Amino acid sequence: MKRTHYSSEIKPEMNGQAVIVSGWVHEIRDFGGLSFLILRDREGLVQVTMPKKKVPKEIVDVARSLSRESVISVGGAVKAEGKAPHGYELIPTAIEVLALADAPLPLDPTGKVPAELDTRLDARFMDLRSPQTTAVFVIRARAMKAMRDFLSANGCLEIATPKIVATATEGGTALFPISYFEREAFLNQSPQLYKQMMMAAGMDRVYEIGPIFRAEEHATRKHLNEATSIDVELSFVSMEDVMILLENAIAYVYRHVKENCARELAELGLDLQVPKTPFRRIPYAEAIAIAKADPECAHLEYGDDLDTVAEHAIGKAIGEHYFIMDWPTELRAFYSQAYDDHPEICKAFDLMHPRMELSSGAQREHRYAQLVKNLEARDLSPDSFQFYLNAFRYGMPPHAGWGLGAERLIQTMLDLNNVREAVLFPRDRVRLTP
RNA sequence: GCUCGGAUAGUGUAGAGGCCUAUCAUGGGGCCCUGUCGAGGCUCCGACUCGGGUUCAAAUCCCGAUCCGAGCGCCA
């Protein structure tokens, strides 16, 4: 038996038509003389109805022998029926059992009994069968496609950069060391240096959506040790240009999801609001002032990094997406470009959702001599960055870009409690399987 | 890494020294049932994280371990 339709493709108007559906036994309701089998596939549910007098006994017996979550194919005739969900049901002429499921199940995919996230992640393959969890990843897939469409339409070429790298000297975040033949290597924390080198290569506008690895021992609802970064870099542009690209990208993806994922959003109980552009642009100095208005942040001073409490205070005050820009130079990475007339601040920005940081970006320092000075000012050795610095010696255009956390984008868009819910198989401080 | 909270059937829970042979729901087995859509009714099955201690008596109090959660730190 070969599937002819997804559940969602069957309509009452197909009354009398023979179809074959394949999927999992979601529920069985047996009334004795009448029984219902609810079959679930990726696109939804379909009711298979078996009145004792109209369906051969062999088929009813097969249906009764099934355990929940067994995999079957059902062939039958569509029957328009007002009493059935969605106005139709399937009267089976054949049921093929493809795989019987053991009992008890590790969790309940119908969602009648909730399971904790830890339990769900341990049995992720089954958790993903629940319509709500499926909805998250259908939306994620469509959001990522929308992002690619948007960036491509804006002239960006998709690139792939190495995830195995040699340098551990970028400072800041901890890297995962790995064995690389007779040498030590690391999993890359960001495609930053490579996408910048593509500007020297003349690729002009590039993007990459790929994994990044961070060996920090954080344990929060918004951190992952393996995450997906949406990285963009453009030549011959200003910081403002890439901020506009970023806010438009966010709005485009929201709009695309709102227009193309109505069923999934309904499944999650969400009325998605497309954020209005342009987002507010708040200079760092003003952000500090906004935070200090909150008694809990009264201790903050100009020059401090914004801690979690400050992020929340500002997020609460603003209430929607916003940028924090013009950061103190010393708080940002060496490749951020300082204002020539105000070298104490730089052309760097963070894109914030009220709940958390989503993205950070900057106008990059493209002048070789200045870049070397920036490294030295941070006690980083230019020798360690030779492979990168060389790209700046033979004609590097001015450029700017950003990196956006894909999981955080999905988490905040779908109001997920934990970022792990936006990853199929999250990696954190303690979880390495499945 | 720090602080606080928690760990009871497959899953989610009730439980505050003797009422526990441990509650409820869901699930699984059996029986009844022709319009369910969280189907319903009857019935049975299934659990106190581990190790010490206090006590006549511990799921319950204490100590340690392990694991989980929340917040924070860390996150160029």
Short mmCIF file of C-alpha atoms (C1' of nucleotides) in Angstrom, two decimals:
data_model
loop_
_atom_site.label_atom_id
_atom_site.label_comp_id
_atom_site.label_asym_id
_atom_site.label_seq_id
_atom_site.Cartn_x
_atom_site.Cartn_y
_atom_site.Cartn_z
CA MET A 1 0.00 0.00 0.00
CA LYS A 2 1.45 3.35 -1.03
CA ARG A 3 0.27 6.59 0.51
CA THR A 4 -1.86 8.75 -1.76
CA HIS A 5 -2.67 11.63 0.61
CA TYR A 6 -1.56 13.41 3.74
CA SER A 7 -4.36 13.80 6.27
CA SER A 8 -4.62 17.50 5.51
CA GLU A 9 -5.19 16.85 1.80
CA ILE A 10 -8.45 14.99 2.26
CA LYS A 11 -11.65 17.02 2.00
CA PRO A 12 -15.36 16.19 2.39
CA GLU A 13 -15.82 16.97 -1.32
CA MET A 14 -13.80 13.83 -2.06
CA ASN A 15 -16.77 11.74 -0.91
CA GLY A 16 -16.51 8.23 -2.31
CA GLN A 17 -12.91 8.54 -3.45
CA ALA A 18 -10.44 5.81 -2.49
CA VAL A 19 -7.37 7.02 -0.61
CA ILE A 20 -4.48 5.53 1.31
CA VAL A 21 -3.06 7.28 4.37
CA SER A 22 -0.06 6.25 6.43
CA GLY A 23 0.91 7.19 9.94
CA TRP A 24 0.69 6.46 13.64
CA VAL A 25 -2.22 5.20 15.73
CA HIS A 26 -3.03 8.31 17.71
CA GLU A 27 -6.05 6.93 19.58
CA ILE A 28 -8.57 4.11 19.41
CA ARG A 29 -12.10 4.52 20.69
CA ASP A 30 -13.96 1.25 20.70
CA PHE A 31 -17.74 1.25 21.25
CA GLY A 32 -18.20 -2.41 20.55
CA GLY A 33 -20.46 -2.13 17.55
CA LEU A 34 -18.64 0.96 16.31
CA SER A 35 -15.03 1.88 16.66
CA PHE A 36 -12.90 4.83 15.74
CA LEU A 37 -9.21 4.85 15.00
CA ILE A 38 -7.50 8.23 14.83
CA LEU A 39 -4.48 8.13 12.54
CA ARG A 40 -1.87 10.86 12.77
CA ASP A 41 0.66 11.93 10.17
CA ARG A 42 2.89 14.98 9.95
CA GLU A 43 0.09 17.14 8.66
CA GLY A 44 -2.63 16.25 11.12
CA LEU A 45 -5.24 13.68 12.10
CA VAL A 46 -7.71 11.59 10.15
CA GLN A 47 -10.56 9.59 11.64
CA VAL A 48 -11.02 6.02 10.47
CA THR A 49 -14.53 4.87 11.32
CA MET A 50 -15.49 1.19 11.54
CA PRO A 51 -19.19 0.41 11.95
CA LYS A 52 -19.31 -3.32 12.69
CA LYS A 53 -21.94 -3.95 10.05
CA LYS A 54 -20.16 -2.16 7.22
CA VAL A 55 -16.54 -3.13 7.73
CA PRO A 56 -15.27 -6.73 7.38
CA LYS A 57 -14.57 -8.42 10.71
CA GLU A 58 -10.93 -9.11 9.75
CA ILE A 59 -10.28 -5.40 9.43
CA VAL A 60 -12.02 -4.54 12.70
CA ASP A 61 -10.00 -7.29 14.41
CA VAL A 62 -6.74 -5.88 13.04
CA ALA A 63 -7.69 -2.41 14.26
CA ARG A 64 -8.51 -3.77 17.71
CA SER A 65 -5.17 -5.55 17.93
CA LEU A 66 -3.23 -2.32 17.45
CA SER A 67 -1.33 -0.58 20.23
CA ARG A 68 -1.14 3.20 20.40
CA GLU A 69 1.63 4.67 18.24
CA SER A 70 1.85 1.64 15.98
CA VAL A 71 2.54 2.50 12.35
CA ILE A 72 -0.09 1.56 9.80
CA SER A 73 -1.39 2.29 6.35
CA VAL A 74 -5.12 2.50 5.87
CA GLY A 75 -6.87 2.22 2.53
CA GLY A 76 -10.49 3.19 2.31
CA ALA A 77 -13.20 5.39 0.94
CA VAL A 78 -13.67 8.99 2.00
CA LYS A 79 -17.09 9.60 3.46
CA ALA A 80 -18.47 13.07 3.95
CA GLU A 81 -19.94 12.99 7.44
CA GLY A 82 -21.14 15.93 9.47
CA LYS A 83 -20.56 14.09 12.73
CA ALA A 84 -16.89 13.51 11.96
CA PRO A 85 -14.05 15.96 12.66
CA HIS A 86 -13.40 18.21 9.63
CA GLY A 87 -16.59 16.84 8.06
CA TYR A 88 -15.21 13.58 6.74
CA GLU A 89 -14.03 10.17 7.80
CA LEU A 90 -12.45 7.13 6.23
CA ILE A 91 -14.25 3.77 5.95
CA PRO A 92 -11.41 1.25 5.70
CA THR A 93 -11.15 -1.53 3.16
CA ALA A 94 -7.64 -2.52 4.22
CA ILE A 95 -5.28 -1.92 7.13
CA GLU A 96 -1.62 -2.80 6.83
CA VAL A 97 0.35 -3.03 10.05
CA LEU A 98 3.88 -1.75 9.38
CA ALA A 99 5.22 -1.68 12.93
CA LEU A 100 3.62 -2.48 16.27
CA ALA A 101 4.55 -0.12 19.12
CA ASP A 102 5.56 -1.43 22.52
CA ALA A 103 3.78 -0.31 25.68
CA PRO A 104 4.01 1.63 27.85
CA LEU A 105 5.08 4.66 25.86
CA PRO A 106 7.84 6.89 27.30
CA LEU A 107 5.44 9.81 27.16
CA ASP A 108 1.98 10.62 25.85
CA PRO A 109 2.09 12.13 22.35
CA THR A 110 -1.58 13.14 22.50
CA GLY A 111 -0.66 15.65 25.19
CA LYS A 112 -3.39 14.60 27.61
CA VAL A 113 -0.74 14.04 30.27
CA PRO A 114 2.02 16.65 30.08
CA ALA A 115 5.67 15.64 30.31
CA GLU A 116 8.57 17.67 31.63
CA LEU A 117 11.09 18.99 29.13
CA ASP A 118 13.78 16.64 30.40
CA THR A 119 11.50 13.63 29.86
CA ARG A 120 10.55 14.95 26.43
CA LEU A 121 14.16 15.41 25.37
CA ASP A 122 15.07 11.92 26.56
CA ALA A 123 12.36 10.54 24.25
CA ARG A 124 12.62 13.28 21.65
CA PHE A 125 11.61 11.08 18.71
CA MET A 126 8.29 10.48 20.40
CA ASP A 127 7.92 14.00 21.77
CA LEU A 128 8.26 15.21 18.18
CA ARG A 129 5.16 13.21 17.27
CA SER A 130 2.98 15.52 19.33
CA PRO A 131 1.27 18.09 17.14
CA GLN A 132 2.59 20.99 19.25
CA THR A 133 6.20 19.91 19.01
CA THR A 134 5.82 19.13 15.32
CA ALA A 135 4.45 22.65 14.85
CA VAL A 136 7.58 24.23 16.36
CA PHE A 137 9.84 22.48 13.88
CA VAL A 138 7.58 22.99 10.88
CA ILE A 139 7.69 26.70 11.71
CA ARG A 140 11.44 26.59 12.25
CA ALA A 141 11.94 24.98 8.83
CA ARG A 142 9.75 27.55 7.11
CA ALA A 143 11.32 30.43 9.01
CA MET A 144 14.81 29.32 7.94
CA LYS A 145 13.65 28.99 4.35
CA ALA A 146 12.16 32.48 4.54
CA MET A 147 15.43 33.80 5.93
CA ARG A 148 17.37 32.25 3.05
CA ASP A 149 14.88 33.61 0.53
CA PHE A 150 15.14 37.08 2.05
CA LEU A 151 18.92 37.17 2.20
CA SER A 152 19.22 35.70 -1.27
CA ALA A 153 16.80 38.30 -2.62
CA ASN A 154 19.01 40.94 -1.01
CA GLY A 155 21.99 39.81 -3.02
CA CYS A 156 23.68 37.55 -0.46
CA LEU A 157 25.50 34.40 -1.49
CA GLU A 158 25.26 31.45 0.86
CA ILE A 159 28.66 30.24 1.99
CA ALA A 160 30.01 27.44 4.16
CA THR A 161 33.01 28.06 6.41
CA PRO A 162 35.04 25.58 8.45
CA LYS A 163 33.79 24.41 11.81
CA ILE A 164 37.18 22.91 12.66
CA VAL A 165 39.67 25.69 13.29
CA ALA A 166 43.21 26.12 14.57
CA THR A 167 43.07 29.28 16.68
CA ALA A 168 42.09 29.30 20.30
CA THR A 169 43.32 32.82 20.73
CA GLU A 170 40.33 34.93 19.83
CA GLY A 171 39.77 35.61 23.48
CA GLY A 172 36.41 35.59 25.16
CA THR A 173 34.34 32.48 24.95
CA ALA A 174 35.77 29.05 25.63
CA LEU A 175 36.22 26.67 22.70
CA PHE A 176 35.83 22.92 22.56
CA PRO A 177 39.22 21.33 21.86
CA ILE A 178 39.24 18.35 19.53
CA SER A 179 41.88 15.98 18.27
CA TYR A 180 42.87 16.70 14.67
CA PHE A 181 45.30 13.97 13.61
CA GLU A 182 48.55 14.79 15.41
CA ARG A 183 47.43 18.30 16.37
CA GLU A 184 44.93 20.00 18.60
CA ALA A 185 42.12 21.89 16.92
CA PHE A 186 38.86 23.54 18.03
CA LEU A 187 35.22 23.72 17.12
CA ASN A 188 34.51 27.19 15.80
CA GLN A 189 32.57 29.59 17.98
CA SER A 190 31.53 31.78 15.05
CA PRO A 191 32.12 32.18 11.30
CA GLN A 192 33.10 35.79 12.00
CA LEU A 193 36.67 35.81 10.74
CA TYR A 194 35.87 33.71 7.69
CA LYS A 195 32.89 35.71 6.52
CA GLN A 196 35.01 38.86 6.79
CA MET A 197 37.67 37.22 4.65
CA MET A 198 34.98 36.72 2.03
CA MET A 199 34.71 40.49 1.83
CA ALA A 200 38.39 40.60 0.82
CA ALA A 201 37.55 37.83 -1.63
CA GLY A 202 35.13 40.16 -3.37
CA MET A 203 32.01 38.10 -2.70
CA ASP A 204 30.45 41.40 -1.62
CA ARG A 205 27.46 39.99 0.29
CA VAL A 206 27.42 36.63 2.01
CA TYR A 207 25.44 34.71 4.57
CA GLU A 208 25.83 31.44 6.37
CA ILE A 209 23.36 29.50 8.48
CA GLY A 210 25.30 26.94 10.42
CA PRO A 211 26.34 25.54 13.78
CA ILE A 212 28.50 27.38 16.29
CA PHE A 213 30.02 25.83 19.40
CA ARG A 214 30.62 27.49 22.75
CA ALA A 215 32.20 25.70 25.67
CA GLU A 216 30.77 27.94 28.38
CA GLU A 217 29.28 26.20 31.39
CA HIS A 218 26.11 28.25 31.42
CA ALA A 219 22.87 26.74 32.62
CA THR A 220 20.01 28.95 31.55
CA ARG A 221 16.89 28.83 29.44
CA LYS A 222 18.56 30.81 26.67
CA HIS A 223 21.98 29.22 26.25
CA LEU A 224 23.09 26.25 24.17
CA ASN A 225 26.56 24.84 23.69
CA GLU A 226 25.74 24.02 20.09
CA ALA A 227 23.59 26.65 18.42
CA THR A 228 22.67 27.77 14.92
CA SER A 229 23.95 31.13 13.81
CA ILE A 230 22.55 33.18 10.96
CA ASP A 231 25.58 35.20 9.89
CA VAL A 232 25.62 38.01 7.37
CA GLU A 233 28.40 40.25 6.06
CA LEU A 234 28.11 43.02 3.44
CA SER A 235 30.75 45.11 1.68
CA PHE A 236 30.59 48.84 0.94
CA VAL A 237 27.91 49.47 3.54
CA SER A 238 27.51 51.22 6.87
CA MET A 239 26.37 49.97 10.25
CA GLU A 240 22.97 51.51 9.56
CA ASP A 241 22.66 49.55 6.31
CA VAL A 242 23.07 46.20 8.04
CA MET A 243 20.76 47.22 10.88
CA ILE A 244 18.07 47.93 8.29
CA LEU A 245 18.75 44.57 6.65
CA LEU A 246 18.46 42.85 10.03
CA GLU A 247 15.19 44.42 11.13
CA ASN A 248 13.69 43.80 7.72
CA ALA A 249 14.85 40.19 7.85
CA ILE A 250 13.17 39.69 11.22
CA ALA A 251 9.94 41.29 10.03
CA TYR A 252 10.01 39.28 6.79
CA VAL A 253 10.40 35.99 8.63
CA TYR A 254 7.61 36.83 11.08
CA ARG A 255 5.33 37.83 8.24
CA HIS A 256 6.15 34.68 6.29
CA VAL A 257 5.42 32.49 9.30
CA LYS A 258 2.18 34.33 10.02
CA GLU A 259 1.01 33.87 6.44
CA ASN A 260 2.22 30.33 5.84
CA CYS A 261 1.98 28.56 9.20
CA ALA A 262 -1.57 29.34 10.30
CA ARG A 263 -2.29 25.77 11.33
CA GLU A 264 0.95 25.43 13.29
CA LEU A 265 0.44 28.77 15.05
CA ALA A 266 -3.09 27.73 15.97
CA GLU A 267 -1.71 24.46 17.31
CA LEU A 268 0.56 26.50 19.57
CA GLY A 269 -2.22 28.89 20.50
CA LEU A 270 -0.35 31.89 19.14
CA ASP A 271 -1.57 35.08 17.54
CA LEU A 272 1.72 36.13 16.00
CA GLN A 273 2.34 39.88 15.77
CA VAL A 274 4.77 41.02 13.09
CA PRO A 275 7.16 43.50 14.71
CA LYS A 276 6.93 47.00 13.29
CA THR A 277 9.98 48.43 11.58
CA PRO A 278 12.11 50.41 12.01
CA PHE A 279 13.07 49.15 15.47
CA ARG A 280 14.00 51.75 18.06
CA ARG A 281 17.68 52.64 18.04
CA ILE A 282 18.97 53.32 21.51
CA PRO A 283 22.53 54.52 22.03
CA TYR A 284 24.34 52.60 24.76
CA ALA A 285 24.50 55.69 26.98
CA GLU A 286 20.72 56.03 26.81
CA ALA A 287 20.27 52.31 27.48
CA ILE A 288 22.24 52.69 30.70
CA ALA A 289 19.98 55.57 31.69
CA ILE A 290 16.84 53.54 30.97
CA ALA A 291 18.19 50.63 33.01
CA LYS A 292 19.17 52.87 35.93
CA ALA A 293 15.57 54.03 36.21
CA ASP A 294 14.92 50.56 37.60
CA PRO A 295 15.93 50.43 41.28
CA GLU A 296 17.52 47.02 40.76
CA CYS A 297 19.95 48.55 38.26
CA ALA A 298 20.77 51.71 40.14
CA HIS A 299 24.34 50.52 40.61
CA LEU A 300 25.00 50.47 36.83
CA GLU A 301 27.51 52.94 35.52
CA TYR A 302 28.55 54.05 32.09
CA GLY A 303 31.13 51.55 30.87
CA ASP A 304 29.49 48.50 32.47
CA ASP A 305 28.27 45.67 30.33
CA LEU A 306 24.52 45.16 30.53
CA ASP A 307 23.85 42.20 32.83
CA THR A 308 20.76 40.02 32.77
CA VAL A 309 18.83 42.22 35.18
CA ALA A 310 19.57 45.32 33.09
CA GLU A 311 18.54 43.51 29.90
CA HIS A 312 15.20 42.68 31.50
CA ALA A 313 14.72 46.19 32.87
CA ILE A 314 15.29 47.78 29.46
CA GLY A 315 13.23 45.12 27.72
CA LYS A 316 10.36 45.82 30.06
CA ALA A 317 10.64 49.56 29.46
CA ILE A 318 10.73 49.21 25.66
CA GLY A 319 8.37 46.27 25.21
CA GLU A 320 9.33 45.39 21.64
CA HIS A 321 12.40 44.71 19.50
CA TYR A 322 15.07 47.41 19.74
CA PHE A 323 18.70 48.08 18.99
CA ILE A 324 21.38 49.15 21.43
CA MET A 325 24.14 50.83 19.45
CA ASP A 326 27.32 52.89 19.84
CA TRP A 327 28.82 50.76 22.57
CA PRO A 328 31.97 51.63 24.51
CA THR A 329 34.79 50.37 22.32
CA GLU A 330 36.39 48.37 25.11
CA LEU A 331 33.22 46.31 25.61
CA ARG A 332 33.20 45.07 22.02
CA ALA A 333 35.33 42.73 19.96
CA PHE A 334 38.55 43.90 18.33
CA TYR A 335 37.06 43.85 14.85
CA SER A 336 34.42 46.50 15.67
CA GLN A 337 35.21 49.90 14.22
CA ALA A 338 35.48 52.86 16.58
CA TYR A 339 34.22 56.28 15.56
CA ASP A 340 37.26 58.20 14.31
CA ASP A 341 36.10 61.35 16.09
CA HIS A 342 35.00 59.49 19.26
CA PRO A 343 37.31 56.48 19.57
CA GLU A 344 35.88 55.59 22.97
CA ILE A 345 32.67 54.39 21.33
CA CYS A 346 32.30 52.09 18.36
CA LYS A 347 29.90 51.30 15.54
CA ALA A 348 28.54 48.15 17.13
CA PHE A 349 24.97 47.14 17.95
CA ASP A 350 22.90 44.46 19.60
CA LEU A 351 19.42 43.55 18.47
CA MET A 352 17.31 42.91 21.53
CA HIS A 353 14.00 41.18 22.10
CA PRO A 354 12.43 42.22 25.43
CA ARG A 355 13.38 38.79 26.78
CA MET A 356 16.98 38.58 25.55
CA GLU A 357 19.67 39.48 23.05
CA LEU A 358 19.04 38.04 19.58
CA SER A 359 21.86 39.38 17.48
CA SER A 360 24.96 41.46 17.57
CA GLY A 361 26.75 43.19 14.74
CA ALA A 362 29.03 46.02 13.80
CA GLN A 363 30.74 48.09 11.24
CA ARG A 364 34.05 46.23 10.98
CA GLU A 365 37.50 47.76 11.16
CA HIS A 366 38.76 47.19 7.62
CA ARG A 367 42.00 49.21 7.90
CA TYR A 368 44.89 46.86 8.48
CA ALA A 369 46.97 49.15 10.70
CA GLN A 370 44.02 50.04 12.91
CA LEU A 371 42.94 46.39 13.18
CA VAL A 372 46.40 45.41 14.41
CA LYS A 373 46.21 48.22 16.98
CA ASN A 374 42.83 46.90 18.15
CA LEU A 375 44.29 43.45 18.67
CA GLU A 376 47.24 44.79 20.60
CA ALA A 377 44.98 46.97 22.76
CA ARG A 378 43.30 43.75 23.89
CA ASP A 379 46.55 41.88 24.49
CA LEU A 380 45.82 39.59 21.55
CA SER A 381 48.73 38.49 19.42
CA PRO A 382 48.55 39.57 15.76
CA ASP A 383 50.72 36.54 14.96
CA SER A 384 47.88 34.23 15.92
CA PHE A 385 45.59 36.00 13.48
CA GLN A 386 47.95 36.06 10.53
CA PHE A 387 45.64 33.99 8.33
CA TYR A 388 42.92 36.56 9.01
CA LEU A 389 45.00 39.73 8.96
CA ASN A 390 46.52 38.89 5.59
CA ALA A 391 43.08 39.37 4.07
CA PHE A 392 43.22 43.01 5.18
CA ARG A 393 46.57 43.83 3.53
CA TYR A 394 45.71 43.59 -0.13
CA GLY A 395 42.49 45.53 -0.58
CA MET A 396 39.76 44.99 2.03
CA PRO A 397 36.60 46.99 1.39
CA PRO A 398 34.68 48.64 4.21
CA HIS A 399 32.12 46.17 5.48
CA ALA A 400 29.60 45.42 8.22
CA GLY A 401 27.54 42.48 9.35
CA TRP A 402 25.77 40.62 12.11
CA GLY A 403 25.18 37.24 13.62
CA LEU A 404 21.69 36.21 14.70
CA GLY A 405 20.86 33.25 16.94
CA ALA A 406 18.39 31.08 15.07
CA GLU A 407 17.13 29.25 18.16
CA ARG A 408 16.58 32.49 20.06
CA LEU A 409 14.71 33.89 17.08
CA ILE A 410 12.38 30.89 17.16
CA GLN A 411 12.19 30.88 20.96
CA THR A 412 11.11 34.51 21.18
CA MET A 413 8.85 34.31 18.12
CA LEU A 414 6.95 31.31 19.50
CA ASP A 415 7.25 32.39 23.14
CA LEU A 416 8.95 29.12 24.07
CA ASN A 417 9.86 28.82 27.72
CA ASN A 418 13.22 27.20 27.01
CA VAL A 419 15.54 27.59 24.02
CA ARG A 420 16.02 23.81 24.04
CA GLU A 421 12.47 23.52 22.73
CA ALA A 422 13.66 25.14 19.49
CA VAL A 423 16.33 22.49 18.87
CA LEU A 424 15.69 18.89 17.84
CA PHE A 425 18.53 17.50 19.93
CA PRO A 426 19.91 20.24 22.19
CA ARG A 427 23.44 20.17 23.52
CA ASP A 428 23.99 21.74 26.90
CA ARG A 429 26.36 21.44 29.83
CA VAL A 430 25.06 17.99 30.73
CA ARG A 431 23.11 16.69 27.76
CA LEU A 432 25.04 14.83 25.08
CA THR A 433 22.38 12.26 24.13
CA PRO A 434 20.22 11.60 22.28
"C1'" G B 1 30.49 27.79 39.19
"C1'" C B 2 27.00 30.17 43.06
"C1'" U B 3 22.06 30.61 45.58
"C1'" C B 4 17.32 28.64 46.29
"C1'" G B 5 13.76 24.77 45.37
"C1'" G B 6 12.74 19.74 44.04
"C1'" A B 7 13.07 13.99 43.17
"C1'" U B 8 6.55 9.20 44.59
"C1'" A B 9 3.83 3.75 38.96
"C1'" G B 10 5.66 4.46 31.71
"C1'" U B 11 3.84 9.91 32.09
"C1'" G B 12 1.95 13.98 35.23
"C1'" U B 13 0.66 14.36 40.41
"C1'" A B 14 -1.47 14.01 46.14
"C1'" G B 15 1.27 13.37 50.60
"C1'" A B 16 3.89 17.90 56.45
"C1'" G B 17 6.32 11.14 61.82
"C1'" G B 18 1.74 6.11 62.97
"C1'" C B 19 -4.53 7.39 58.81
"C1'" C B 20 0.29 4.46 53.50
"C1'" U B 21 -0.87 -2.71 52.12
"C1'" A B 22 0.56 5.39 49.28
"C1'" U B 23 -4.02 9.67 46.28
"C1'" C B 24 -5.80 11.11 41.62
"C1'" A B 25 -5.38 11.35 36.37
"C1'" U B 26 -3.36 9.17 32.18
"C1'" G B 27 -1.64 4.49 30.53
"C1'" G B 28 -1.65 -1.12 30.23
"C1'" G B 29 -4.83 -6.04 30.78
"C1'" G B 30 -10.06 -7.96 30.98
"C1'" C B 31 -15.45 -7.14 30.37
"C1'" C B 32 -19.80 -3.94 28.53
"C1'" C B 33 -21.19 -0.36 24.86
"C1'" U B 34 -23.23 2.12 17.15
"C1'" G B 35 -21.17 8.67 16.72
"C1'" U B 36 -16.73 9.28 19.65
"C1'" C B 37 -13.74 13.78 19.00
"C1'" G B 38 -10.02 14.55 26.76
"C1'" A B 39 -15.80 9.00 24.88
"C1'" G B 40 -18.30 6.47 29.07
"C1'" G B 41 -19.15 2.32 32.84
"C1'" C B 42 -17.15 -1.97 35.82
"C1'" U B 43 -12.56 -4.40 37.17
"C1'" C B 44 -7.43 -5.60 37.73
"C1'" C B 45 -1.99 -3.98 37.16
"C1'" G B 46 1.87 -0.62 38.11
"C1'" A B 47 5.84 3.90 42.17
"C1'" C B 48 8.28 6.44 47.40
"C1'" U B 49 16.31 8.29 43.39
"C1'" C B 50 20.57 6.04 46.15
"C1'" G B 51 23.49 5.49 50.80
"C1'" G B 52 23.83 6.57 55.92
"C1'" G B 53 21.40 8.51 60.47
"C1'" U B 54 17.35 9.98 64.25
"C1'" U B 55 12.91 7.34 66.14
"C1'" C B 56 9.10 2.24 69.15
"C1'" A B 57 7.67 3.98 64.08
"C1'" A B 58 10.26 7.58 58.10
"C1'" A B 59 7.63 8.78 51.39
"C1'" U B 60 7.53 12.47 55.46
"C1'" C B 61 12.93 14.68 59.96
"C1'" C B 62 18.72 15.05 59.55
"C1'" C B 63 23.51 14.21 56.67
"C1'" G B 64 25.90 12.86 52.06
"C1'" A B 65 25.69 11.51 46.85
"C1'" U B 66 23.29 11.66 42.14
"C1'" C B 67 19.87 13.88 39.00
"C1'" C B 68 16.23 17.83 37.73
"C1'" G B 69 14.21 22.96 37.87
"C1'" A B 70 14.44 28.43 38.66
"C1'" G B 71 17.47 32.64 39.21
"C1'" C B 72 22.36 34.52 38.77
"C1'" G B 73 27.39 34.30 36.99
"C1'" C B 74 30.03 33.19 32.56
"C1'" C B 75 28.83 34.01 27.28
"C1'" A B 76 35.36 38.59 22.16
#
